[in-house]
Coordinates of C-alpha atoms in Angstrom, one line a residue:
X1108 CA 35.7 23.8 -1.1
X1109 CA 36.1 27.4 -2.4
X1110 CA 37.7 29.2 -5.3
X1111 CA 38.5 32.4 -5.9
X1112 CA 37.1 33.8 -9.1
X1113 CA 38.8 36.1 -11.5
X1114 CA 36.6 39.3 -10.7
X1115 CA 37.7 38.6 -6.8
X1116 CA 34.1 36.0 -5.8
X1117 CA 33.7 32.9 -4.4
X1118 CA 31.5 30.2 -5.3
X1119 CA 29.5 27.7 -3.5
X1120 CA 30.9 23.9 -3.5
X1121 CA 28.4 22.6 -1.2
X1122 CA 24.7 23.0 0.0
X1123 CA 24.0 25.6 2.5
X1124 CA 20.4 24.2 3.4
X1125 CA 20.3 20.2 3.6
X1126 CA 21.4 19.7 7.4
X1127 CA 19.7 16.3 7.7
X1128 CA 17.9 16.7 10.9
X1129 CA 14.7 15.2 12.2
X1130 CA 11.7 17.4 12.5
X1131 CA 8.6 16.6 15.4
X1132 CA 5.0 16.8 15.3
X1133 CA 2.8 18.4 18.1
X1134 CA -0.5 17.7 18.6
X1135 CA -3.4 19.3 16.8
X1136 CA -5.1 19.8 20.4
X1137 CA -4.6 23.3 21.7
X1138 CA -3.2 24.4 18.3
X1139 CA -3.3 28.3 18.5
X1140 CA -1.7 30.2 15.2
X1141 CA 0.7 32.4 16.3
X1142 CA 2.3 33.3 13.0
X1143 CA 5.2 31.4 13.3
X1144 CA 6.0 27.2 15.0
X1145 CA 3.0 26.5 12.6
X1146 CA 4.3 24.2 10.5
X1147 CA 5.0 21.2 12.4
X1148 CA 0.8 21.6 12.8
X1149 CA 0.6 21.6 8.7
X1150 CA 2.7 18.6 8.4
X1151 CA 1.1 16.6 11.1
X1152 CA -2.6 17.9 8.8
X1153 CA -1.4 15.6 5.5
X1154 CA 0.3 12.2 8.1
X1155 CA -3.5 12.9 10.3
X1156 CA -5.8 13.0 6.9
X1157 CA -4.9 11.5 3.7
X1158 CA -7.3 14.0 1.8
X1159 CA -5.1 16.7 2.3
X1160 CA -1.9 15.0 1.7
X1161 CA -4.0 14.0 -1.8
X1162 CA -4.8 17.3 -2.6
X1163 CA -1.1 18.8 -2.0
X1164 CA 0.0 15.9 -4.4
X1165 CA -2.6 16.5 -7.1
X1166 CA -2.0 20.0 -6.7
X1167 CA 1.3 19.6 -7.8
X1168 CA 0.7 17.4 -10.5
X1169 CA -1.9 19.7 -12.0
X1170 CA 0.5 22.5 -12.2
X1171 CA 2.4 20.4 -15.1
X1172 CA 5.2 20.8 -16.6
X1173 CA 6.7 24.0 -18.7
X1174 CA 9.7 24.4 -21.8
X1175 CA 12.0 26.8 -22.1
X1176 CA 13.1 29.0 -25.1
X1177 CA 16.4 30.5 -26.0
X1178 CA 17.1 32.9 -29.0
X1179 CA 20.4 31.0 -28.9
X1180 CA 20.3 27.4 -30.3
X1181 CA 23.3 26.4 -28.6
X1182 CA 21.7 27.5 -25.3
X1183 CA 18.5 26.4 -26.1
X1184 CA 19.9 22.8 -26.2
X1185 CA 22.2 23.3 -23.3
X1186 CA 19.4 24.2 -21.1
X1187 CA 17.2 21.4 -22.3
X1188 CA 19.8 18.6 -21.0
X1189 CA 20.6 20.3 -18.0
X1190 CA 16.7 20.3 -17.0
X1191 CA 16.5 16.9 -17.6
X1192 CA 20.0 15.7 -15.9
X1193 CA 20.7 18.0 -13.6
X1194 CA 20.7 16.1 -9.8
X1195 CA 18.2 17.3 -6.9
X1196 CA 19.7 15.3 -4.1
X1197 CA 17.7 12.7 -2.2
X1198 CA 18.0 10.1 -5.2
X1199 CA 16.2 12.5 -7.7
X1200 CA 17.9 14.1 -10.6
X1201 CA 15.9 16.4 -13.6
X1202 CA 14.0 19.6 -13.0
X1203 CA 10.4 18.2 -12.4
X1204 CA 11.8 16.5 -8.8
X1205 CA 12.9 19.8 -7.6
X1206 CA 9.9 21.5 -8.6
X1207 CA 7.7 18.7 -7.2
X1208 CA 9.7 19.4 -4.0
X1209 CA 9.4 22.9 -4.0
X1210 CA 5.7 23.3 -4.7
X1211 CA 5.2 20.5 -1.8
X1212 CA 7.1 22.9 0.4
X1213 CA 4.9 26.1 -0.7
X1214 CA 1.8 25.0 -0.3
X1215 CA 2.0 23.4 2.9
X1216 CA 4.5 25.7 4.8
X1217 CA 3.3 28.5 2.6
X1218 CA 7.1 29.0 1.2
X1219 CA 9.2 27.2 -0.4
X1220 CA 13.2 27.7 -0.5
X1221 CA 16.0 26.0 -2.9
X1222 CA 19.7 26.3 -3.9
X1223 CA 21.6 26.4 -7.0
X1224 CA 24.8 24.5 -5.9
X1225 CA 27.8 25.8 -7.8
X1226 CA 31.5 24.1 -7.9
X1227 CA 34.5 25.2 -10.0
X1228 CA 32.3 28.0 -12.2
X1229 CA 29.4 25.6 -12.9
X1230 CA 26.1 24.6 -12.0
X1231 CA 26.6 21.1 -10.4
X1232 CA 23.0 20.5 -8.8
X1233 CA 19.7 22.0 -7.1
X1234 CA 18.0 20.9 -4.4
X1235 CA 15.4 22.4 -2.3
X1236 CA 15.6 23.0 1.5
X1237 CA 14.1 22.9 4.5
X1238 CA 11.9 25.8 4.9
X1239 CA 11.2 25.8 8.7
X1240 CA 14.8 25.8 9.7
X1241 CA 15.5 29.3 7.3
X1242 CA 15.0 32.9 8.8
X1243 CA 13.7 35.7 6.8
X1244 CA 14.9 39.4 7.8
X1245 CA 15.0 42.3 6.4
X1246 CA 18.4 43.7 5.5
X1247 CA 18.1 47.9 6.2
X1248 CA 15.2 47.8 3.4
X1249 CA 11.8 45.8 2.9
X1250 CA 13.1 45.0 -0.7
X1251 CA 16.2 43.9 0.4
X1252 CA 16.0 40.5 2.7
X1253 CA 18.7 37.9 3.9
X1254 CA 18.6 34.7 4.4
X1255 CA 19.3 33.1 8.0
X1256 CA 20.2 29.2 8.7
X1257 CA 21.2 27.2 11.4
X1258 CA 25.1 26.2 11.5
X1259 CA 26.7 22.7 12.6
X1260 CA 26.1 24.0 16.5
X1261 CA 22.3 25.1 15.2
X1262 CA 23.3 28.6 15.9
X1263 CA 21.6 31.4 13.1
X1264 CA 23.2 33.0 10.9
X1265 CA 23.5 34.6 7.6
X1266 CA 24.3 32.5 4.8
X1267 CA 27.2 33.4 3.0
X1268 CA 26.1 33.1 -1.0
X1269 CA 22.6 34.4 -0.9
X1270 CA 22.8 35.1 -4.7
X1271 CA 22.6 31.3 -5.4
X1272 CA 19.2 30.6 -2.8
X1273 CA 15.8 30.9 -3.7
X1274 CA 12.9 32.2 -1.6
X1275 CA 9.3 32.0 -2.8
X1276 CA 6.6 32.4 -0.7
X1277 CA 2.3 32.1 -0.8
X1278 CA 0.4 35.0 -0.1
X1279 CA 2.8 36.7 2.1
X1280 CA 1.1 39.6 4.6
X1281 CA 2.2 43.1 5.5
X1282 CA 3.1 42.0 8.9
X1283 CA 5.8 38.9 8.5
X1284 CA 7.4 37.9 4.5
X1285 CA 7.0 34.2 5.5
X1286 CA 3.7 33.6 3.5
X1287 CA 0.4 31.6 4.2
X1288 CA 0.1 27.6 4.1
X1289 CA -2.9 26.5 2.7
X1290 CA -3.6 24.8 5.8
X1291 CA -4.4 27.9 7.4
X1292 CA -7.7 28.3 9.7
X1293 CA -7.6 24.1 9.3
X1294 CA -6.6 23.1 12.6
X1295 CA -9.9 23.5 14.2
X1296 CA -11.6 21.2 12.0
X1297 CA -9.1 18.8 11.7
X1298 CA -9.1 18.7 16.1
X1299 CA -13.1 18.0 15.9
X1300 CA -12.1 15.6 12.6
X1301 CA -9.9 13.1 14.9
X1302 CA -12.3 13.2 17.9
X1303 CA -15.0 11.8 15.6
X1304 CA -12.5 8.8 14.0
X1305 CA -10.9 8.3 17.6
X1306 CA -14.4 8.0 18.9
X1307 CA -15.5 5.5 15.9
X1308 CA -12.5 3.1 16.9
X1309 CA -13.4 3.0 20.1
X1310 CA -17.1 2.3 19.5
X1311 CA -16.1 -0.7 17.2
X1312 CA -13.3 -1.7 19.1
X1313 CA -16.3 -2.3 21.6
X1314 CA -18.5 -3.4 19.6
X1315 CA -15.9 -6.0 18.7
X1316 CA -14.7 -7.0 21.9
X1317 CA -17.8 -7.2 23.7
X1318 CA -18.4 -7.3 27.6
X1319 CA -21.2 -9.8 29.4
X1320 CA -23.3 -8.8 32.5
X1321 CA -24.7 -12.4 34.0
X1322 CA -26.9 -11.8 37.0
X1323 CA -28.6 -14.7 39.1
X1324 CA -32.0 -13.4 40.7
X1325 CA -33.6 -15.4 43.3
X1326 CA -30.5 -15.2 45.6
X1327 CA -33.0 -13.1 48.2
X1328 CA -33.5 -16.1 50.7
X1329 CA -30.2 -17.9 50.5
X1330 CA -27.3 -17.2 53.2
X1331 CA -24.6 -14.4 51.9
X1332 CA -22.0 -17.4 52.0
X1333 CA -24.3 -19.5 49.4
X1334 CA -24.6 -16.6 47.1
X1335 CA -21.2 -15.7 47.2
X1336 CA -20.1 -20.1 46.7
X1337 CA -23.4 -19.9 44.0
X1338 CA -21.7 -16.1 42.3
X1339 CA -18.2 -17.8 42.3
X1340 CA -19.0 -20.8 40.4
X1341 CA -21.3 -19.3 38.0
X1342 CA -18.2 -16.6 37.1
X1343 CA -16.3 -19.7 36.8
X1344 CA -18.4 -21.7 34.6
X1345 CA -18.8 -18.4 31.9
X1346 CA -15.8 -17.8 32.5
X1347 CA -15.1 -21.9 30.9
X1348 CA -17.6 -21.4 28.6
X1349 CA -16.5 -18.1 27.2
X1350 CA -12.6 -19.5 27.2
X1351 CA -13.4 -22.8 25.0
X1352 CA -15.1 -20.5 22.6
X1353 CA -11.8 -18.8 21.5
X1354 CA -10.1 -22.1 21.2
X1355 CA -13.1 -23.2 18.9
X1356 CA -15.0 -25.8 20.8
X1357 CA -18.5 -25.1 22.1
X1358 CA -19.7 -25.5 25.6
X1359 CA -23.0 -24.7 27.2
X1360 CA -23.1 -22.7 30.2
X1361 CA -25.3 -23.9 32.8
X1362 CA -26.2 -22.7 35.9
X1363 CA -29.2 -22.8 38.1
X1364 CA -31.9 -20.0 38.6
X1365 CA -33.1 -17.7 37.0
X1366 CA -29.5 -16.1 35.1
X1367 CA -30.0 -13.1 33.0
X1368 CA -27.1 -12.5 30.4
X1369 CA -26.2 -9.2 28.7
X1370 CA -23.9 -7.2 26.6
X1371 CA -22.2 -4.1 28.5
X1372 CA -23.3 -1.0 26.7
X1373 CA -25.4 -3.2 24.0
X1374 CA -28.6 -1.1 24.6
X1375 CA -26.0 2.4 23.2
X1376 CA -26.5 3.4 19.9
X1377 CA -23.6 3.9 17.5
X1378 CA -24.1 7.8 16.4
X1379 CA -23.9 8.9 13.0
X1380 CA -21.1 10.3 11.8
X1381 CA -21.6 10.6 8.3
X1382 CA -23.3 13.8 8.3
X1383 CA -21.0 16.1 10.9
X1384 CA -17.8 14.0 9.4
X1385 CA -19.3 15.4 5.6
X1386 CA -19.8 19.1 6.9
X1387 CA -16.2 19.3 8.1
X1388 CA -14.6 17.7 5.0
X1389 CA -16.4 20.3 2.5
X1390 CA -14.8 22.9 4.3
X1391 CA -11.3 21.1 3.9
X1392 CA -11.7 20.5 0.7
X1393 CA -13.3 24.0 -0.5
X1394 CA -10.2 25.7 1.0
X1395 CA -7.9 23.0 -1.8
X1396 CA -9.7 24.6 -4.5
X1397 CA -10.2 20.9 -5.9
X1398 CA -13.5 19.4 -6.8
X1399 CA -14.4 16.5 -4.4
X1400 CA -14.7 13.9 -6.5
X1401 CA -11.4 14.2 -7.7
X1402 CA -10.3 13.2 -4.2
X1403 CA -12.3 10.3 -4.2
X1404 CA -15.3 12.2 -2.2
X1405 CA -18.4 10.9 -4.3
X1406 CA -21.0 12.6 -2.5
X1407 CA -23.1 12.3 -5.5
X1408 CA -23.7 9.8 -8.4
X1409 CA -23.5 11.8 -10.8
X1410 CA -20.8 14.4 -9.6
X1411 CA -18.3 15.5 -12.4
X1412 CA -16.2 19.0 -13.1
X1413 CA -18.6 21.3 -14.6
X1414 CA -17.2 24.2 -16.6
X1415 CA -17.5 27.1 -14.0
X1416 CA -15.1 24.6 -11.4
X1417 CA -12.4 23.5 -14.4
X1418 CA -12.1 27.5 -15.2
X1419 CA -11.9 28.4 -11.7
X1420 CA -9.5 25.4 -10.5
X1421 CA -7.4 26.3 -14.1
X1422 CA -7.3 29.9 -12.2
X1423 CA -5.5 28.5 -9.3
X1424 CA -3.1 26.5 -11.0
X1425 CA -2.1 29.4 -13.3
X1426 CA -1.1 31.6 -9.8
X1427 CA 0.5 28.8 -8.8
X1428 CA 2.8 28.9 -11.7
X1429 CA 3.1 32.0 -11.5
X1430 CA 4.3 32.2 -7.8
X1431 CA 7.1 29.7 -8.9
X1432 CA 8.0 31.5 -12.1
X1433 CA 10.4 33.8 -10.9
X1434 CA 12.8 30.5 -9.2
X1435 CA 12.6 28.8 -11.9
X1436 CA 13.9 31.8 -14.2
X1437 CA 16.8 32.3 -11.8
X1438 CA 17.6 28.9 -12.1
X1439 CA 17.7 29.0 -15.8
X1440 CA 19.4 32.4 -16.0
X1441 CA 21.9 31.2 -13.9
X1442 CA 23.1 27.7 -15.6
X1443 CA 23.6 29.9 -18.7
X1444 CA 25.4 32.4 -17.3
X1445 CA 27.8 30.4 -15.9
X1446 CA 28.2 28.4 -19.6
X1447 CA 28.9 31.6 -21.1
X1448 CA 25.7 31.8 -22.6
X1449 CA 23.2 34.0 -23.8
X1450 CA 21.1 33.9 -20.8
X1451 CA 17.5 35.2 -22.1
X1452 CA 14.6 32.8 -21.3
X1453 CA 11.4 32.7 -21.8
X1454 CA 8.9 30.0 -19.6
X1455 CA 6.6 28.5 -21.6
X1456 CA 4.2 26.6 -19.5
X1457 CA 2.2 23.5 -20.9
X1458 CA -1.5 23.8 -21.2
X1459 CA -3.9 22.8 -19.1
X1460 CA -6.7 20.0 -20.1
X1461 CA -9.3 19.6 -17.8
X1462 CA -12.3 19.5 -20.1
X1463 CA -13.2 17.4 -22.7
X1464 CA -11.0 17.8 -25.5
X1465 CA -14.1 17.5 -27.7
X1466 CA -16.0 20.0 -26.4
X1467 CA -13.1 22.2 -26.2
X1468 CA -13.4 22.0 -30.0
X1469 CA -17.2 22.5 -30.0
X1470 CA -16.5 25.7 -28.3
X1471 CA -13.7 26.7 -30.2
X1472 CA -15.5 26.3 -33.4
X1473 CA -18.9 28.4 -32.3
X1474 CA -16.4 31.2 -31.1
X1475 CA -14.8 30.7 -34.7
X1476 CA -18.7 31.0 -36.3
X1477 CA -19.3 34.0 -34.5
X1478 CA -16.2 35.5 -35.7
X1479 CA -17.2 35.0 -38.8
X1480 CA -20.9 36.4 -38.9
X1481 CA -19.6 39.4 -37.1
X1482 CA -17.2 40.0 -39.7
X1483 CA -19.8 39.2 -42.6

């Protein structure tokens, strides 16, 4: 599984992070963020609302794609077919499945990690890893970190080719280099979130599955033995009645007195939930940087991206790609290297269209008007 290189290296043969193990969920009660064990809680946020799981996924596929340019043409083609062949694992082969993977990872763990697997002096795949199961530490400098993993007896330890792993991570603090899920401070919400739909089902569930109260008055003068004979076979004959209903035949229930029939909790109102369950989805959503609309939120008739919200969410995506930037370099860098190639590269992500294309011309022809008069 190893070779010795000429210069005295080794080279990786097989994946260091895919281990295949199962990961649990915890509950979103009594969530409290402790820095780190947080992102079982992130992952249970997109399986417990499918708004959030929409907005890591259109996230993603807003960031696009990107090309690459060599000054070499023989590398420039080289690096072309091996973005578009090269396997991810899982099924997936070409570039775009790893980064899919790896953005997934970043914005909901806040970090995203990946390997360049390497076998007899060639690049022979990528993948991306599990991030939860790799340890950051420092390695005698902050600038200088080392990877950790678990090993077939789920002991830590350092793993062995660290020049061929990737580590990016999202808005990482002065206090821990593991970065910040976009999930963060969502936990509360989503708690108060459940209650509300938990409580819904059950209130239709009832509402559904009714209960009856039947209560015969004028029992005040009889002997306790004939109200209880008169209370057993009145049970008995709703209890017929009620029975032949599900099987689709109709019977009367009949009794005699005075029998007064209701629902269980009829006279309870349903409470609204439209407006609380509104307030706490704007603040999900605001903290996806996405307008609501595009996750199917139509709060108003005649909602649409202005201007001010394409520029800002264009902002986002941009940072995005340039979080990522760096990885996907290495990777590039790397493959060439290792084909004898020149390996200078230059990332040349595709545009962004979220505006009208024609009013994207309207403005760029005023802008090319004023150029003119000022230059007149």
């Amino acid at each position: 599984m190893k070779r010795k290189r000429k210069n005295g290296g080794s080279v990786a043969a097989a994946c260091q992070l895919r281990n295949g193990t199962a990961h649990p969920f915890t509950d979103l009660r009594g969530f409290v963020p402790l820095g780190l064990g947080e992102e079982r809680i992130y992952r249970q946020l997109r399986e417990a609302i499918p708004v959030l799981d929409a907005a890591i996924g259109k996230l993603v596929r807003l960031s696009g794609g990107f090309q690459v340019t060599c000054p070499s043409h023989a590398a420039q083609q080289a690096l072309e077919r091996f973005l578009q062949t090269v396997p991810c694992g899982r099924g997936q082969s070409g570039f775009d499945s790893f980064l899919r993977g790896y953005l997934d990872s970043l914005l909901t763990i806040g970090r995203a990690v990946g390997e360049i697997v390497v076998a007899g002096g060639r690049v022979r795949g990528i993948c991306w890893g599990d991030a939860t199961q790799i340890e950051i530490q420092e390695n005698g400098s902050p600038m200088d970190i080392v990877l950790w993993g678990p090993d077939s007896n789920g002991k830590s330890h350092p793993l062995p080719y660290q020049h061929l792993l990737l580590l990016t991570t999202l808005d990482p603090e002065p206090e821990h280099p593991y970065g910040v899920s976009l999930f963060r401070g969502m936990p509360f919400l989503a708690d108060i979130l459940m209650k509300i739909y938990a409580t819904i089902g059950t209130n239709w569930e009832r509402a559904g599955n009714i209960r009856y109260s039947v209560i015969c008055k004028g029992g005040e003068d009889m002997d306790p033995a004939a109200v209880q004979e008169r209370g057993v076979q009145v049970a008995k004959e709703w209890a017929r009645a009620m029975e032949d209903g599900k099987n689709g035949t109709v019977r009367d229930f009949v009794a005699v007195g005075d029998v007064e029939i209701k629902v269980i909790g009829g006279e309870a109102p349903i409470l609204d939930s439209q407006i609380p369950v509104r307030q706490i989805l704007e603040q999900l959503v605001a903290k996806t940087g996405l307008p609501p609309f595009l996750l199917g939120l139509n709060w108003s008739t005649t909602e649409r991206m202005s201007t001010q919200q394409a520029d800002i969410l264009t902002s986002e995506l941009w940072a995005l790609r340039r979080t990522v930037e760096p990885a996907v370099a290495k990777i590039c860098r790397t493959f060439l290297s290792l084909e004898g190639l020149d390996d200078r590269v230059e990332i040349l992500w595709d545009d962004i269209s979220l505006q009208d294309i024609t009013q994207e011309a309207q403005a760029d022809l005023y802008k090319a008007q004023a150029e003119k008069a000022r230059k007149s």
